[in-house]
Amino acid sequence: MSSRLPSLFVSHGSPTFALEPGLAGPALTALGRELPRPRAVLVVSPHWMTAQPVVSTAAAPETIHDFGGFAPALYRLRYPAPGHPALAQRALELLSAAGWEARSHPGRGLDHGAWVPLLHLYPQADVPVFQVSLPARLDGDSAYALGQALAPLADEGVLIVGSGSLTHNLYEVAWHEPEAADYASEFAAWIGEAVAHGRHAALRHAIDEAPHGHRAHPTPEHYWPLVVAAGAAGADAPTRLIKGGIEHGVLAMDGFAFGQVPPAGVPATGAVAA
């Protein structure tokens, strides 16, 4: 059995996902129990964007509450996972070798695109976490290339997570709307089919080619982490849906595992079995 870890795309939706797990939260918790224990989790999130990739090398990253206007309980939450400076340095080396002008950031904490879904995936905060920033001027091809550059880490015990949202039109969010908008459902279904059939070229160009792509993503930064995760696994990898439904009318919360999910008894390379 291969010890290579899959890469994940997770939808983090609204910050309230931390307190309101819906369908996606329990699905992530179940997946976290199923996966072999990683040496570390690498998160790429649209809530840390820079001109070129930056790798967080903090040994004890702080929990960043990078949002406003929510209930006080949300700001009291902390995710005290340690960092992993050595594996962060390895990510920096891989990015540099692939031609990215990458640099390190020793003081960067975890934005809510990282810690909110990790509250569900690893609720004990006992797996080290570091982040790689999302380059601001990506397109589908360069987002995929970013994932390819990071891909060797999956053979070294690192769980690569692209955290975004399957749909992300904040102009149309309806906080108390139980019914899913048709356009969000149609876009999510199209992406799910492309993922299931390994149509990675379609994923790279989905904003322009999928039904309602520009309405689902008026700006593309919450979509690119899906393409990064796909690039880290490759088009031949098996896939699994992480079902999340649609929240607040328009926020599709589905995620995907790209790659074989090894049994929990098979340790990730360099890791101790769970």
Coordinates of C-alpha atoms in Angstrom, one line a residue:
M1 CA 0.0 0.0 0.0
S2 CA 1.4 3.4 -1.0
S3 CA 2.1 5.8 1.8
R4 CA 1.6 8.8 -0.5
L5 CA -1.0 11.2 1.0
P6 CA -3.8 12.6 -1.2
S7 CA -4.2 16.3 -1.6
L8 CA -7.5 17.9 -0.5
F9 CA -9.7 20.8 -1.6
V10 CA -11.9 22.0 1.3
S11 CA -14.6 24.7 1.2
H12 CA -14.3 26.9 4.2
G13 CA -17.3 29.0 3.4
S14 CA -18.1 31.7 6.0
P15 CA -16.1 32.0 9.2
T16 CA -19.2 30.8 11.0
F17 CA -18.3 27.3 9.6
A18 CA -16.1 27.1 12.7
L19 CA -19.3 27.1 14.9
E20 CA -21.8 25.7 12.5
P21 CA -20.4 22.6 10.9
G22 CA -23.3 21.7 8.7
L23 CA -22.6 18.7 6.4
A24 CA -19.0 19.5 5.6
G25 CA -17.7 19.6 9.2
P26 CA -18.5 16.0 10.2
A27 CA -17.4 14.8 6.8
L28 CA -14.0 16.4 7.4
T29 CA -13.7 15.0 10.9
A30 CA -14.5 11.5 9.5
L31 CA -11.8 11.9 6.8
G32 CA -9.3 13.1 9.4
R33 CA -9.8 9.9 11.4
E34 CA -9.5 7.8 8.2
L35 CA -6.2 9.4 6.9
P36 CA -2.8 8.3 8.2
R37 CA -1.5 10.9 10.6
P38 CA 0.5 13.4 8.5
R39 CA 3.8 14.8 9.5
A40 CA 2.3 18.2 8.8
V41 CA -0.5 19.9 6.9
L42 CA 0.3 22.5 4.3
V43 CA -2.6 24.9 3.6
V44 CA -2.9 27.2 0.6
S45 CA -5.7 29.8 1.3
P46 CA -7.0 32.9 -0.5
H47 CA -6.8 34.8 2.8
W48 CA -3.1 35.1 2.4
M49 CA -2.2 36.4 -1.0
T50 CA 1.2 37.8 -2.0
A51 CA 2.9 38.7 -5.3
Q52 CA 5.0 35.5 -5.2
P53 CA 4.6 32.5 -2.9
V54 CA 5.6 33.0 0.7
V55 CA 6.0 30.1 3.1
S56 CA 5.2 30.4 6.8
T57 CA 8.0 29.1 9.0
A58 CA 6.6 29.9 12.4
A59 CA 7.2 27.3 15.1
A60 CA 4.0 28.3 16.9
P61 CA 1.7 30.1 14.5
E62 CA -1.0 32.4 16.0
T63 CA -4.7 32.1 15.2
I64 CA -5.6 35.1 12.9
H65 CA -9.2 36.4 13.2
D66 CA -9.1 38.1 9.8
F67 CA -12.8 38.9 9.6
G68 CA -15.3 41.3 11.2
G69 CA -18.8 41.7 12.3
F70 CA -19.4 38.2 13.7
A71 CA -20.4 36.9 17.1
P72 CA -17.9 37.3 20.0
A73 CA -17.6 33.5 20.4
L74 CA -15.9 33.3 17.0
Y75 CA -13.1 35.6 18.1
R76 CA -12.5 33.5 21.2
L77 CA -11.6 30.5 19.2
R78 CA -8.0 29.5 19.0
Y79 CA -6.3 26.7 16.9
P80 CA -3.0 26.1 18.8
A81 CA -1.4 23.7 16.3
P82 CA 2.4 23.9 16.1
G83 CA 4.2 24.8 12.9
H84 CA 6.8 22.7 11.2
P85 CA 9.8 24.9 10.2
A86 CA 11.8 22.1 8.6
L87 CA 9.0 21.0 6.3
A88 CA 8.2 24.6 5.5
Q89 CA 11.8 25.0 4.4
R90 CA 11.4 22.0 2.2
A91 CA 8.4 23.5 0.6
L92 CA 10.4 26.7 0.0
E93 CA 13.1 24.7 -1.7
L94 CA 10.7 22.9 -3.9
L95 CA 9.0 26.2 -5.0
S96 CA 12.4 27.8 -5.7
A97 CA 13.5 24.8 -7.7
A98 CA 10.3 25.0 -9.8
G99 CA 11.1 28.6 -10.7
W100 CA 8.9 30.5 -8.2
E101 CA 10.5 33.5 -6.5
A102 CA 9.5 32.1 -3.1
R103 CA 10.6 33.4 0.3
S104 CA 9.9 32.6 4.0
H105 CA 7.9 34.5 6.7
P106 CA 8.9 33.5 10.2
G107 CA 6.0 35.3 12.0
R108 CA 2.9 34.5 9.9
G109 CA 0.0 32.9 11.7
L110 CA -2.9 30.8 10.5
D111 CA -5.7 32.7 8.6
H112 CA -9.3 31.5 8.9
G113 CA -9.0 29.7 5.6
A114 CA -6.6 27.4 7.3
W115 CA -7.8 27.1 10.9
V116 CA -11.5 27.1 10.4
P117 CA -11.6 23.8 8.3
L118 CA -8.8 22.4 10.4
L119 CA -11.0 22.7 13.5
H120 CA -13.1 20.0 11.9
L121 CA -10.3 17.9 10.1
Y122 CA -8.0 17.8 13.1
P123 CA -10.0 19.1 16.1
Q124 CA -7.3 18.4 18.6
A125 CA -4.9 20.8 16.8
D126 CA -2.2 18.1 17.3
V127 CA -0.9 18.0 13.7
P128 CA 1.7 20.7 12.7
V129 CA 0.5 23.2 10.2
F130 CA 2.2 25.7 7.9
Q131 CA 0.9 27.8 5.0
V132 CA 2.0 28.7 1.5
S133 CA 0.5 32.0 0.3
L134 CA -1.6 32.1 -2.8
P135 CA 0.1 34.2 -5.6
A136 CA -2.1 37.1 -6.5
R137 CA -1.7 36.9 -10.3
L138 CA -2.6 33.3 -10.9
D139 CA -4.6 31.7 -13.8
G140 CA -5.7 28.1 -14.1
D141 CA -2.4 26.9 -15.6
S142 CA -0.2 28.6 -13.0
A143 CA -2.4 27.5 -10.1
Y144 CA -2.0 23.9 -11.3
A145 CA 1.8 24.4 -11.7
L146 CA 1.9 25.6 -8.1
G147 CA 0.3 22.3 -7.0
Q148 CA 2.8 20.4 -9.1
A149 CA 5.7 22.1 -7.5
L150 CA 4.5 21.2 -4.0
A151 CA 3.5 17.6 -5.0
P152 CA 6.7 15.8 -3.8
L153 CA 5.7 16.7 -0.2
A154 CA 2.8 14.3 -0.5
D155 CA 5.4 11.5 -0.6
E156 CA 7.1 13.0 2.4
G157 CA 4.2 12.8 4.9
V158 CA 2.6 16.2 4.2
L159 CA -1.1 16.6 3.6
I160 CA -1.5 19.4 1.0
V161 CA -4.8 21.3 1.5
G162 CA -6.2 23.9 -0.9
S163 CA -8.8 25.8 1.1
G164 CA -11.3 28.0 -0.7
S165 CA -15.0 27.7 -1.6
L166 CA -16.6 25.7 -4.4
T167 CA -18.7 28.8 -5.1
H168 CA -18.0 32.2 -3.6
N169 CA -20.4 35.0 -4.6
L170 CA -20.6 37.1 -1.4
Y171 CA -22.9 39.6 -3.2
E172 CA -25.7 37.0 -3.2
V173 CA -25.2 35.4 0.2
A174 CA -28.6 35.0 2.0
W175 CA -27.8 34.1 5.6
H176 CA -31.2 32.6 6.4
E177 CA -32.0 31.1 3.0
P178 CA -32.4 27.3 3.1
E179 CA -32.8 26.8 -0.6
A180 CA -29.8 26.4 -2.9
A181 CA -29.6 28.8 -5.9
D182 CA -29.8 26.9 -9.1
Y183 CA -26.7 28.5 -10.5
A184 CA -24.6 27.4 -7.5
S185 CA -25.9 23.8 -7.8
E186 CA -25.2 23.7 -11.5
F187 CA -21.7 25.0 -11.2
A188 CA -20.9 22.6 -8.3
A189 CA -22.3 19.6 -10.2
W190 CA -20.2 20.5 -13.3
I191 CA -17.0 20.7 -11.2
G192 CA -17.9 17.4 -9.4
E193 CA -18.2 15.7 -12.8
A194 CA -14.9 17.1 -14.0
V195 CA -13.1 16.0 -10.8
A196 CA -14.6 12.5 -10.9
H197 CA -13.5 12.0 -14.5
G198 CA -10.0 13.5 -14.1
R199 CA -10.7 16.4 -16.5
H200 CA -8.0 18.6 -15.1
A201 CA -7.9 20.8 -18.2
A202 CA -11.5 21.6 -17.6
L203 CA -10.8 22.4 -14.0
R204 CA -8.1 24.8 -14.9
H205 CA -10.4 26.7 -17.2
A206 CA -13.7 26.3 -15.3
I207 CA -14.2 30.0 -14.5
D208 CA -14.7 30.6 -18.2
E209 CA -16.1 27.3 -19.3
A210 CA -18.3 25.9 -16.5
P211 CA -22.0 27.0 -16.4
H212 CA -22.3 30.3 -14.4
G213 CA -18.5 30.3 -13.7
H214 CA -18.2 34.0 -13.4
R215 CA -21.3 34.3 -11.3
A216 CA -20.1 31.5 -9.0
H217 CA -16.8 33.2 -8.7
P218 CA -16.9 37.0 -9.4
T219 CA -13.2 36.9 -8.5
P220 CA -11.3 33.6 -8.8
E221 CA -9.1 33.5 -5.7
H222 CA -11.4 31.1 -3.8
Y223 CA -11.4 28.7 -6.7
W224 CA -7.7 28.5 -7.4
P225 CA -7.0 26.3 -4.3
L226 CA -9.0 23.6 -5.9
V227 CA -6.7 23.7 -9.0
V228 CA -3.7 23.7 -6.7
A229 CA -4.9 20.6 -5.0
A230 CA -5.6 18.9 -8.3
G231 CA -2.1 19.8 -9.6
A232 CA -0.5 18.3 -6.5
A233 CA -2.2 15.0 -7.2
G234 CA -2.2 14.8 -11.0
A235 CA -5.0 13.8 -13.4
D236 CA -4.6 10.0 -13.0
A237 CA -5.3 10.1 -9.2
P238 CA -8.6 8.6 -7.9
T239 CA -10.9 11.1 -6.3
R240 CA -13.5 11.3 -3.6
L241 CA -16.3 13.8 -2.9
I242 CA -16.4 15.4 0.5
K243 CA -20.0 16.3 0.6
G244 CA -20.9 19.6 2.1
G245 CA -24.1 20.8 0.5
I246 CA -24.9 24.5 -0.1
E247 CA -25.0 27.0 2.7
H248 CA -26.7 30.5 2.8
G249 CA -28.2 29.9 -0.6
V250 CA -25.1 30.2 -2.7
L251 CA -22.0 28.9 -0.8
A252 CA -21.3 25.4 -2.1
M253 CA -19.4 23.5 0.6
D254 CA -18.3 20.4 -1.3
G255 CA -14.7 19.4 -1.2
F256 CA -12.6 16.7 -2.8
A257 CA -9.8 14.3 -2.0
F258 CA -7.4 13.9 -5.0
G259 CA -5.5 10.6 -4.7
Q260 CA -5.9 7.3 -2.8
V261 CA -6.7 7.6 0.9
P262 CA -4.5 5.0 2.6
P263 CA -5.8 3.2 5.6
A264 CA -5.0 4.9 8.9
G265 CA -2.7 2.0 9.8
V266 CA -0.4 2.9 6.9
P267 CA 1.8 5.7 8.2
A268 CA 2.7 8.6 6.0
T269 CA 6.4 8.5 5.0
G270 CA 8.5 9.6 8.0
A271 CA 5.5 9.6 10.3
V272 CA 4.3 7.4 13.2
A273 CA 1.2 5.4 12.5
A274 CA -2.0 6.7 14.1

